[in-house]
CSV table of C-alpha atoms in Angstrom, one decimal:
chain,number,residue,atom,x,y,z
A,526,UNK,CA,115.2,128.6,102.7
A,527,UNK,CA,112.8,127.5,100.0
A,528,UNK,CA,110.0,126.9,102.5
A,529,UNK,CA,110.6,130.1,104.4
A,530,UNK,CA,110.7,132.3,101.2
A,531,UNK,CA,107.9,130.4,99.4
A,532,UNK,CA,110.1,129.9,96.3
A,533,UNK,CA,111.0,126.7,94.4
A,534,UNK,CA,114.2,126.8,92.4
A,535,UNK,CA,113.7,126.7,88.7
A,536,UNK,CA,116.1,123.7,88.3
A,537,UNK,CA,113.9,121.6,90.6
A,538,UNK,CA,110.9,122.2,88.3
A,539,UNK,CA,112.2,120.4,85.3
A,540,UNK,CA,110.6,117.0,84.7
A,541,UNK,CA,111.9,114.2,82.4
A,542,UNK,CA,108.8,112.6,81.1
A,543,UNK,CA,108.7,108.8,80.3
A,544,UNK,CA,105.6,107.7,78.4
A,545,UNK,CA,104.2,104.5,79.8
A,546,UNK,CA,101.9,102.6,77.4
A,547,UNK,CA,98.4,101.8,78.8
A,548,UNK,CA,96.3,100.0,76.2
A,549,UNK,CA,95.0,100.3,72.6
A,550,UNK,CA,96.9,101.5,69.5
A,551,UNK,CA,100.6,102.1,70.2
A,552,UNK,CA,100.7,104.8,67.6
A,553,UNK,CA,98.2,107.0,69.4
A,554,UNK,CA,99.8,109.3,71.9
A,555,UNK,CA,96.8,109.5,74.1
A,556,UNK,CA,97.2,105.8,74.9
A,557,UNK,CA,100.3,106.6,76.9
A,558,UNK,CA,100.6,107.9,80.5
A,559,UNK,CA,103.3,110.6,81.0
A,560,UNK,CA,105.3,109.8,84.1
A,561,UNK,CA,107.5,112.7,85.4
A,562,UNK,CA,110.9,111.9,86.8
A,563,UNK,CA,112.0,114.7,89.1
A,564,UNK,CA,115.1,115.7,91.0
A,565,UNK,CA,115.8,113.9,94.3
A,566,UNK,CA,116.1,117.2,96.1
A,567,UNK,CA,112.7,118.2,94.7
A,568,UNK,CA,111.1,115.0,96.1
A,569,UNK,CA,112.5,115.8,99.6
A,570,UNK,CA,110.8,119.2,99.5
A,571,UNK,CA,107.6,117.8,98.0
A,572,UNK,CA,107.4,115.2,100.8
A,573,UNK,CA,107.8,117.9,103.5
A,574,UNK,CA,105.0,120.0,102.0
A,575,UNK,CA,102.8,116.9,101.3
A,576,UNK,CA,103.0,115.8,104.9
A,577,UNK,CA,102.2,119.2,106.2
A,578,UNK,CA,99.2,119.6,103.8
A,579,UNK,CA,97.9,116.1,104.6
A,580,UNK,CA,98.1,116.7,108.4
A,581,UNK,CA,96.2,120.0,107.9
A,582,UNK,CA,93.4,118.4,105.8
A,583,UNK,CA,93.1,115.3,108.1
A,584,UNK,CA,93.0,117.5,111.2
A,585,UNK,CA,90.2,119.6,109.8
A,586,UNK,CA,88.5,116.5,108.2
A,587,UNK,CA,88.4,118.4,104.9
A,588,UNK,CA,88.8,115.6,102.4
A,589,UNK,CA,85.6,113.8,101.2
A,590,UNK,CA,84.9,110.6,103.1
A,591,UNK,CA,84.2,108.8,99.8
A,592,UNK,CA,87.6,109.6,98.4
A,593,UNK,CA,89.8,106.5,98.8
A,594,UNK,CA,92.7,107.4,96.5
A,595,UNK,CA,96.2,108.4,97.6
A,596,UNK,CA,95.3,108.5,101.3
A,597,UNK,CA,96.9,106.6,104.2
A,598,UNK,CA,94.7,103.8,105.4
A,599,UNK,CA,92.6,103.8,102.2
A,600,UNK,CA,92.9,101.3,99.5
A,601,UNK,CA,91.1,100.0,96.4
A,602,UNK,CA,89.8,96.9,98.4
A,603,UNK,CA,88.2,99.1,101.0
A,604,UNK,CA,86.7,101.3,98.3
A,605,UNK,CA,85.2,98.2,96.6
A,606,UNK,CA,83.8,96.9,99.9
A,607,UNK,CA,82.1,100.2,100.6
A,608,UNK,CA,80.6,100.4,97.1
A,609,UNK,CA,79.5,96.8,96.8
A,610,UNK,CA,78.0,96.6,100.3
A,611,UNK,CA,76.0,99.8,99.5
A,612,UNK,CA,74.6,98.2,96.4
A,613,UNK,CA,73.6,95.0,98.3
A,614,UNK,CA,72.0,97.1,101.0
A,615,UNK,CA,69.8,99.0,98.5
A,616,UNK,CA,68.9,95.8,96.7
A,617,UNK,CA,67.9,94.3,100.0
A,618,UNK,CA,65.5,97.2,100.5
A,619,UNK,CA,63.9,96.5,97.1
A,620,UNK,CA,65.5,99.5,95.4
A,621,UNK,CA,66.6,99.8,91.8
A,622,UNK,CA,70.0,101.2,91.1
A,623,UNK,CA,72.0,102.8,88.3
A,624,UNK,CA,75.8,103.0,88.5
A,625,UNK,CA,77.4,105.5,86.2
A,626,UNK,CA,81.1,105.1,85.5
A,627,UNK,CA,82.7,108.3,84.4
A,628,UNK,CA,86.0,108.4,82.5
A,629,UNK,CA,87.8,111.8,82.9
A,630,UNK,CA,90.0,112.6,80.0
A,631,UNK,CA,93.6,113.3,81.1
A,632,UNK,CA,92.4,114.4,84.5
A,633,UNK,CA,95.9,115.1,86.0
A,634,UNK,CA,97.1,116.9,82.9
A,635,UNK,CA,94.3,119.4,82.6
A,636,UNK,CA,94.2,120.8,86.2
A,637,UNK,CA,93.7,124.5,86.0
A,638,UNK,CA,96.3,126.2,88.2
A,639,UNK,CA,94.3,129.3,89.1
A,640,UNK,CA,91.3,127.2,90.1
A,641,UNK,CA,93.5,124.9,92.2
A,642,UNK,CA,95.2,127.9,94.0
A,643,UNK,CA,91.7,129.4,94.6
A,644,UNK,CA,90.5,126.2,96.3
A,645,UNK,CA,93.7,126.0,98.4
A,646,UNK,CA,93.1,129.5,99.6
A,647,UNK,CA,89.5,128.7,100.4
A,648,UNK,CA,90.5,125.7,102.4
A,649,UNK,CA,92.8,127.8,104.5
A,650,UNK,CA,96.2,127.4,102.9
A,651,UNK,CA,97.8,130.9,103.3
A,652,UNK,CA,101.2,132.6,103.8
A,653,UNK,CA,104.5,131.1,102.8
A,654,UNK,CA,103.1,127.7,102.1
A,655,UNK,CA,100.5,129.1,99.6
A,656,UNK,CA,103.3,131.1,98.0
A,657,UNK,CA,105.5,128.0,97.8
A,658,UNK,CA,102.8,125.9,96.1
A,659,UNK,CA,102.1,128.8,93.6
A,660,UNK,CA,105.8,128.9,92.8
A,661,UNK,CA,105.8,125.1,92.5
A,662,UNK,CA,103.1,125.2,89.8
A,663,UNK,CA,104.3,128.2,87.9
A,664,UNK,CA,107.0,128.1,85.2
A,665,UNK,CA,107.4,124.3,85.2
A,666,UNK,CA,109.2,122.7,82.3
A,667,UNK,CA,109.3,119.2,80.9
A,668,UNK,CA,111.0,117.2,78.2
A,669,UNK,CA,110.3,113.7,76.8
A,670,UNK,CA,112.8,110.9,76.6
A,671,UNK,CA,112.0,108.1,74.1
A,672,UNK,CA,114.6,105.5,73.1
A,673,UNK,CA,117.4,107.7,74.4
A,674,UNK,CA,116.3,110.7,72.4
A,675,UNK,CA,115.4,113.9,74.3
A,676,UNK,CA,112.9,116.4,73.1
A,677,UNK,CA,113.2,120.2,73.5
A,678,UNK,CA,112.0,121.7,76.8
A,679,UNK,CA,108.4,122.8,76.9
A,680,UNK,CA,106.5,125.1,79.4
A,681,UNK,CA,103.7,123.5,81.5
A,682,UNK,CA,100.8,125.9,81.8
A,683,UNK,CA,98.3,123.4,83.5
A,684,UNK,CA,98.2,120.1,85.1
A,685,UNK,CA,100.0,118.4,88.1
A,686,UNK,CA,103.0,116.2,87.4
A,687,UNK,CA,102.2,112.5,87.4
A,688,UNK,CA,104.9,110.6,89.2
A,689,UNK,CA,105.5,113.4,91.7
A,690,UNK,CA,104.8,113.2,95.4
A,691,UNK,CA,102.8,116.3,95.7
A,692,UNK,CA,100.8,115.9,92.4
A,693,UNK,CA,98.3,113.3,93.6
A,694,UNK,CA,97.4,115.3,96.8
A,695,UNK,CA,96.9,118.5,94.7
A,696,UNK,CA,94.5,116.6,92.4
A,697,UNK,CA,92.5,115.3,95.4
A,698,UNK,CA,92.2,118.9,96.6
A,699,UNK,CA,91.1,120.0,93.1
A,700,UNK,CA,88.4,117.4,92.8
A,701,UNK,CA,87.4,117.4,96.5
A,702,UNK,CA,84.3,119.6,96.3
A,703,UNK,CA,82.7,117.5,93.6
A,704,UNK,CA,80.2,116.3,96.2
A,705,UNK,CA,78.9,119.9,96.5
A,706,UNK,CA,77.5,119.6,93.0
A,707,UNK,CA,74.5,118.0,94.6
A,708,UNK,CA,73.9,117.5,98.4
A,709,UNK,CA,72.4,114.0,98.1
A,710,UNK,CA,74.9,112.8,95.6
A,711,UNK,CA,76.2,109.3,96.2
A,712,UNK,CA,79.5,109.5,94.5
A,713,UNK,CA,82.5,107.1,95.0
A,714,UNK,CA,86.0,108.5,94.2
A,715,UNK,CA,89.4,106.9,93.8
A,716,UNK,CA,91.6,109.7,92.6
A,717,UNK,CA,90.2,110.5,89.1
A,718,UNK,CA,88.0,107.4,89.0
A,719,UNK,CA,84.6,109.0,89.5
A,720,UNK,CA,81.5,106.8,89.9
A,721,UNK,CA,77.9,107.8,90.6
A,722,UNK,CA,75.3,105.4,92.2
A,723,UNK,CA,71.6,106.3,92.4
A,724,UNK,CA,68.8,104.3,93.9
A,725,UNK,CA,65.0,104.6,93.8
A,726,UNK,CA,61.9,102.4,94.1
A,727,UNK,CA,60.5,103.1,90.6
A,728,UNK,CA,62.5,102.9,87.4
A,729,UNK,CA,60.9,106.0,85.8
A,730,UNK,CA,61.8,108.1,88.9
A,731,UNK,CA,65.3,106.6,88.9
A,732,UNK,CA,66.0,107.4,85.3
A,733,UNK,CA,64.8,111.0,85.6
A,734,UNK,CA,66.8,111.5,88.8
A,735,UNK,CA,70.0,110.0,87.2
A,736,UNK,CA,69.7,112.3,84.2
A,737,UNK,CA,69.2,115.3,86.4
A,738,UNK,CA,72.2,114.5,88.7
A,739,UNK,CA,74.4,113.8,85.7
A,740,UNK,CA,73.5,117.2,84.2
A,741,UNK,CA,74.5,118.9,87.5
A,742,UNK,CA,77.7,116.9,87.7
A,743,UNK,CA,78.5,117.8,84.0
A,744,UNK,CA,78.2,121.5,84.9
A,745,UNK,CA,80.7,120.9,87.7
A,746,UNK,CA,83.1,119.2,85.3
A,747,UNK,CA,82.8,122.2,82.9
A,748,UNK,CA,83.3,124.8,85.6
A,749,UNK,CA,86.5,123.0,86.7
A,750,UNK,CA,87.7,122.6,83.1
A,751,UNK,CA,87.5,118.8,83.2
A,752,UNK,CA,86.3,116.8,80.2
A,753,UNK,CA,84.7,113.4,79.9
A,754,UNK,CA,85.6,110.7,77.5
A,755,UNK,CA,82.1,109.7,76.3
A,756,UNK,CA,83.3,106.6,74.6
A,757,UNK,CA,84.5,105.1,77.9
A,758,UNK,CA,81.8,106.5,80.1
A,759,UNK,CA,79.0,103.9,80.7
A,760,UNK,CA,76.3,102.8,83.1
A,761,UNK,CA,74.9,99.6,84.6
A,762,UNK,CA,71.5,98.8,86.2
A,763,UNK,CA,71.3,96.8,89.4
A,764,UNK,CA,68.0,95.1,90.2
A,765,UNK,CA,66.7,91.9,91.8
A,766,UNK,CA,64.2,91.6,88.9
A,767,UNK,CA,64.4,91.9,85.2
A,768,UNK,CA,63.6,95.5,83.9
A,769,UNK,CA,61.7,95.7,80.6
A,770,UNK,CA,61.4,99.5,80.7
A,771,UNK,CA,63.3,101.1,77.8
A,772,UNK,CA,65.2,104.2,78.7
A,773,UNK,CA,68.3,106.3,77.9
A,774,UNK,CA,71.0,108.0,80.0
A,775,UNK,CA,72.6,111.1,78.4
A,776,UNK,CA,75.1,113.7,79.2
A,777,UNK,CA,74.7,117.0,77.4
A,778,UNK,CA,72.4,115.2,74.9
A,779,UNK,CA,75.1,112.6,74.2
A,780,UNK,CA,73.9,109.1,75.0
A,781,UNK,CA,76.1,106.9,77.1
A,782,UNK,CA,76.1,103.2,76.6
A,783,UNK,CA,74.7,100.6,79.0
A,784,UNK,CA,77.0,97.7,79.8
A,785,UNK,CA,76.1,94.5,81.5
A,786,UNK,CA,79.6,94.5,83.1
A,787,UNK,CA,82.1,97.2,83.9
A,788,UNK,CA,85.6,97.2,85.3
A,789,UNK,CA,85.8,99.1,88.5
A,790,UNK,CA,89.2,99.4,90.4
A,791,UNK,CA,90.4,96.1,88.8
A,792,UNK,CA,87.2,94.2,89.5
A,793,UNK,CA,84.6,93.3,86.9
A,794,UNK,CA,81.2,94.2,88.3
A,795,UNK,CA,78.2,92.5,86.4
A,796,UNK,CA,74.7,93.8,86.8
A,797,UNK,CA,73.4,90.7,88.6
A,798,UNK,CA,76.5,90.6,90.9
A,799,UNK,CA,77.1,87.0,90.2
A,800,UNK,CA,80.9,87.8,89.7
A,801,UNK,CA,81.0,85.2,86.9
A,802,UNK,CA,82.7,87.6,84.5
A,803,UNK,CA,85.5,88.5,86.9
A,804,UNK,CA,86.1,84.9,87.8
A,805,UNK,CA,86.2,83.9,84.2
A,806,UNK,CA,88.7,86.8,83.6
A,807,UNK,CA,90.8,85.4,86.5
A,808,UNK,CA,90.7,81.9,85.1
A,809,UNK,CA,91.9,83.1,81.7
A,810,UNK,CA,94.7,85.1,83.2
A,811,UNK,CA,96.0,82.3,85.4
A,812,UNK,CA,95.5,79.4,83.0
A,813,UNK,CA,98.4,80.6,80.9
A,814,UNK,CA,100.8,79.7,83.8
A,815,UNK,CA,99.8,76.0,83.6
A,816,UNK,CA,102.0,75.2,80.6
A,817,UNK,CA,104.8,77.5,81.8
A,818,UNK,CA,105.0,75.8,85.2
A,819,UNK,CA,105.0,72.4,83.6
A,820,UNK,CA,108.1,73.3,81.6
A,821,UNK,CA,110.1,75.0,84.3
A,822,UNK,CA,109.2,72.9,87.4
A,823,UNK,CA,112.0,70.4,86.7
A,824,UNK,CA,114.6,73.1,86.3
A,825,UNK,CA,113.9,75.1,89.4
A,826,UNK,CA,114.1,74.2,93.2
A,827,UNK,CA,110.9,73.9,95.1
A,828,UNK,CA,111.6,77.1,97.1
A,829,UNK,CA,111.7,79.0,93.8
A,830,UNK,CA,108.5,77.4,92.6
A,831,UNK,CA,106.8,78.4,95.8
A,832,UNK,CA,108.0,82.0,95.3
A,833,UNK,CA,106.7,82.0,91.8
A,834,UNK,CA,103.2,80.9,93.0
A,835,UNK,CA,103.0,83.7,95.6
A,836,UNK,CA,104.4,86.2,93.1
A,837,UNK,CA,102.4,85.4,89.9
A,838,UNK,CA,99.2,83.5,91.0
A,839,UNK,CA,98.3,84.3,94.6
A,840,UNK,CA,98.1,88.1,94.3
A,841,UNK,CA,95.5,87.8,91.5
A,842,UNK,CA,93.4,85.4,93.7
A,843,UNK,CA,93.7,87.5,96.8
A,844,UNK,CA,92.8,90.8,95.3
A,845,UNK,CA,89.0,91.5,95.6
A,846,UNK,CA,88.3,88.0,97.0
A,847,UNK,CA,86.0,89.6,99.6
A,848,UNK,CA,83.8,90.5,96.6
A,849,UNK,CA,84.1,87.9,93.9
A,850,UNK,CA,84.2,84.8,96.2
A,851,UNK,CA,80.9,85.9,97.7
A,852,UNK,CA,79.0,84.0,95.0
A,853,UNK,CA,77.5,80.6,94.2
A,854,UNK,CA,79.8,77.6,94.1
A,855,UNK,CA,79.0,76.9,90.5
A,856,UNK,CA,80.7,80.2,89.5
A,857,UNK,CA,83.7,79.8,91.8
A,858,UNK,CA,84.4,76.2,91.1
A,859,UNK,CA,86.5,76.7,87.9
A,860,UNK,CA,88.9,79.0,89.7
A,861,UNK,CA,89.2,76.6,92.7
A,862,UNK,CA,90.0,73.7,90.4
A,863,UNK,CA,92.5,75.8,88.4
A,864,UNK,CA,94.3,76.9,91.6
A,865,UNK,CA,94.4,73.2,92.8
A,866,UNK,CA,95.9,72.2,89.4
A,867,UNK,CA,98.6,74.9,89.6
A,868,UNK,CA,99.5,73.8,93.1
A,869,UNK,CA,99.7,70.1,92.0
A,870,UNK,CA,102.0,71.0,89.2
A,871,UNK,CA,104.4,73.1,91.3
A,872,UNK,CA,104.4,70.4,94.1
A,873,UNK,CA,104.8,67.4,91.8
A,874,UNK,CA,101.5,65.9,93.0
A,875,UNK,CA,99.2,63.6,91.0
A,876,UNK,CA,95.6,64.2,90.1
A,877,UNK,CA,94.3,62.1,93.0
A,878,UNK,CA,96.3,63.8,95.7
A,879,UNK,CA,94.3,65.4,98.5
A,880,UNK,CA,93.9,69.1,98.2
A,881,UNK,CA,94.5,69.6,102.0
A,882,UNK,CA,98.1,68.7,101.6
A,883,UNK,CA,98.6,71.2,98.8
A,884,UNK,CA,97.6,74.1,100.9
A,885,UNK,CA,99.4,72.9,104.1
A,886,UNK,CA,102.6,72.6,102.1
A,887,UNK,CA,102.4,76.3,101.0
A,888,UNK,CA,100.9,77.5,104.3
A,889,UNK,CA,97.9,79.1,102.6
A,890,UNK,CA,94.1,78.5,102.4
A,891,UNK,CA,91.7,77.3,99.7
A,892,UNK,CA,89.7,80.1,98.1
A,893,UNK,CA,86.5,79.6,100.1
A,894,UNK,CA,88.4,79.7,103.4
A,895,UNK,CA,90.7,82.5,102.2
A,896,UNK,CA,87.5,84.5,101.6
A,897,UNK,CA,86.3,83.9,105.2
A,898,UNK,CA,89.8,84.7,106.6
A,899,UNK,CA,89.9,88.1,104.8
A,900,UNK,CA,86.5,89.0,106.1
A,901,UNK,CA,87.5,88.1,109.6
A,902,UNK,CA,90.7,90.2,109.3
A,903,UNK,CA,88.6,93.1,108.2
A,904,UNK,CA,86.2,92.8,111.2
A,905,UNK,CA,89.2,92.5,113.5
A,906,UNK,CA,90.7,95.7,112.0
A,907,UNK,CA,87.4,97.5,112.4
A,908,UNK,CA,87.4,96.7,116.1
A,909,UNK,CA,91.0,97.1,117.1
A,910,UNK,CA,92.6,99.4,114.5
A,911,UNK,CA,89.8,101.8,113.5
A,912,UNK,CA,92.3,104.6,113.2
A,913,UNK,CA,93.8,102.7,110.2
A,914,UNK,CA,90.5,102.6,108.3
A,915,UNK,CA,88.5,105.3,106.5
A,916,UNK,CA,85.8,107.1,108.4
A,917,UNK,CA,83.0,105.2,106.7
A,918,UNK,CA,84.0,102.1,108.6
A,919,UNK,CA,84.1,103.6,112.1
A,920,UNK,CA,80.6,102.4,113.0
A,921,UNK,CA,80.4,99.5,110.5
A,922,UNK,CA,80.0,96.8,113.2
A,923,UNK,CA,78.2,97.2,116.6
A,924,UNK,CA,78.2,94.8,119.6
A,925,UNK,CA,74.9,93.8,121.3
A,926,UNK,CA,76.2,95.4,124.5
A,927,UNK,CA,75.9,98.8,123.0
A,928,UNK,CA,72.3,98.1,121.9
A,929,UNK,CA,71.1,96.9,125.3
A,930,UNK,CA,72.5,96.5,128.9
A,931,UNK,CA,71.0,93.0,129.6
A,932,UNK,CA,73.3,90.3,130.9
A,933,UNK,CA,73.0,87.8,128.1
A,934,UNK,CA,75.2,85.1,126.6
A,935,UNK,CA,75.4,87.0,123.3
A,936,UNK,CA,76.1,90.5,124.8
A,937,UNK,CA,79.5,90.6,123.1
A,938,UNK,CA,78.3,89.2,119.8
A,939,UNK,CA,78.0,91.6,116.8
A,940,UNK,CA,74.5,92.9,116.4
A,941,UNK,CA,72.7,91.4,113.5
A,942,UNK,CA,70.7,93.7,111.3
A,943,UNK,CA,67.5,92.4,109.6
A,944,UNK,CA,67.5,91.5,106.0
A,945,UNK,CA,64.5,91.0,103.8
A,946,UNK,CA,66.1,89.0,101.0
A,947,UNK,CA,68.9,86.7,100.1
A,948,UNK,CA,70.7,89.7,98.6
A,949,UNK,CA,71.0,91.3,102.0
A,950,UNK,CA,72.7,88.2,103.4
A,951,UNK,CA,75.4,88.6,100.8
A,952,UNK,CA,76.6,91.9,102.3
A,953,UNK,CA,80.2,91.7,103.5
A,954,UNK,CA,79.0,93.4,106.6
A,955,UNK,CA,76.5,90.6,107.3
A,956,UNK,CA,79.0,87.9,106.3
A,957,UNK,CA,81.4,89.4,108.8
A,958,UNK,CA,78.9,89.4,111.6
A,959,UNK,CA,77.9,85.7,111.0
A,960,UNK,CA,81.6,84.5,110.9
A,961,UNK,CA,82.7,86.6,113.9
A,962,UNK,CA,79.8,85.4,116.1
A,963,UNK,CA,80.7,81.8,115.3
A,964,UNK,CA,84.4,82.3,115.8
A,965,UNK,CA,84.5,84.2,119.1
A,966,UNK,CA,83.8,82.2,122.3
A,967,UNK,CA,81.2,83.4,124.8
A,968,UNK,CA,82.1,86.1,127.3
A,969,UNK,CA,82.9,85.4,130.9
A,970,UNK,CA,80.4,87.3,133.1
A,971,UNK,CA,80.4,87.7,136.9
A,972,UNK,CA,77.3,87.0,139.0
A,973,UNK,CA,76.9,90.5,140.6
A,974,UNK,CA,77.7,92.7,137.7
A,975,UNK,CA,78.5,92.3,134.0
A,976,UNK,CA,82.3,92.2,133.8
A,977,UNK,CA,83.5,91.0,130.5
A,978,UNK,CA,86.8,89.3,130.0
A,979,UNK,CA,87.4,89.0,126.3
A,980,UNK,CA,90.5,88.9,124.1
A,981,UNK,CA,90.5,89.8,120.4
A,982,UNK,CA,94.2,89.8,119.7
A,983,UNK,CA,95.5,88.7,116.3
A,984,UNK,CA,97.1,85.5,117.7
A,985,UNK,CA,93.9,84.2,119.2
A,986,UNK,CA,92.0,85.1,116.0
A,987,UNK,CA,94.5,82.9,114.1
A,988,UNK,CA,94.1,80.0,116.5
A,989,UNK,CA,90.3,80.2,116.4
A,990,UNK,CA,90.4,80.4,112.7
A,991,UNK,CA,91.7,76.8,112.7
A,992,UNK,CA,88.1,75.7,113.4
A,993,UNK,CA,87.1,77.0,110.0
A,994,UNK,CA,90.2,75.7,108.2
A,995,UNK,CA,89.7,72.2,109.5
A,996,UNK,CA,86.1,72.0,108.1
A,997,UNK,CA,87.2,72.3,104.5
């Protein structure tokens, strides 16, 4: 009845807000994220509407291809791969780059309802569904619960509820047309994480272009009633050579700071892409477990210690490994040694025990081999499950057979693209091509015509990966 009439009952629009501390001073309210707890019945309705809206936008390919947040088949890892490979590609072409990392202030809480409804109408959301969303946004109430004490109810005049099912999708729709601010804008989005990457051959042209694009983007933010946190907005410069040119990047005559390293989707990206800062951060995060594991290993069974490793250590190592492990051994060595040390502690091994046995015991891989394995899994997914990946990866890898029709031994190999520098060889795309071509056996070709018999299933990939594992 609610969906047919386009009306949301008032009792389902009351949110209990729990403030979750983010960082900084605990006495400052802006350092807390307001999470809305809603009625179970409201969540059922929201899920139905969310699925219907998402099907509509996916069918019409409305959402921006560079938006990786809150979408099925999209993730922070895939967003990072797309961004970092783009930087490597431009550096390989001798381009200079500037990455601007915007920080939107309370983005979810300042969404203007009339602007949002206008955009929904423009995208084709009409009739009872439009009426239902309008009812969902109007006359919402919330109260805050802190230490068992409830505040009075307050009326919500703007924003989408954080913690709701429908809220993230409504925000994606709200920010979706940001790419229209400039046709040639290279902008990467993950929900409200907005990042701009500009590349040019000359630094003077690059700086001028960056300031112009930022000005146009700032106008879009103002038109959509979104504000920037200038203290957290910053930029980095990517180059193969040292830049001595002195310049400034400003937004509305407010200078933004240049940083040599910035945190982007949980990964610390340094200007020279050495990943030393992120690896050092990982080492500092994981080294605290050394003493703890020493103390508790005699009190817990081995199965529990193994669970602790995969719960507390392994996820940190695995996340972003496609990016940070693509570096020189001198930078990666401290993390490898620390991981070996933690495994020795948990498995009661002495310092001279061979590292192979440590990883065999826990049925995992050392960091360099885990890096290769994750890349191979990514290539396999691009070939056999492209529907589970964002559109930007649909043509990421190409076989030689699609380039030419000659009956060659490498016709099923991935096509190698030319690189003009060592930076180009560091692209994950190039790394995937090299590893895949070494891993996959040659095709079986008939004499009279090219008939290829080739299997790329996951089981065979796992078997063939043993060749790599054995080498370590």
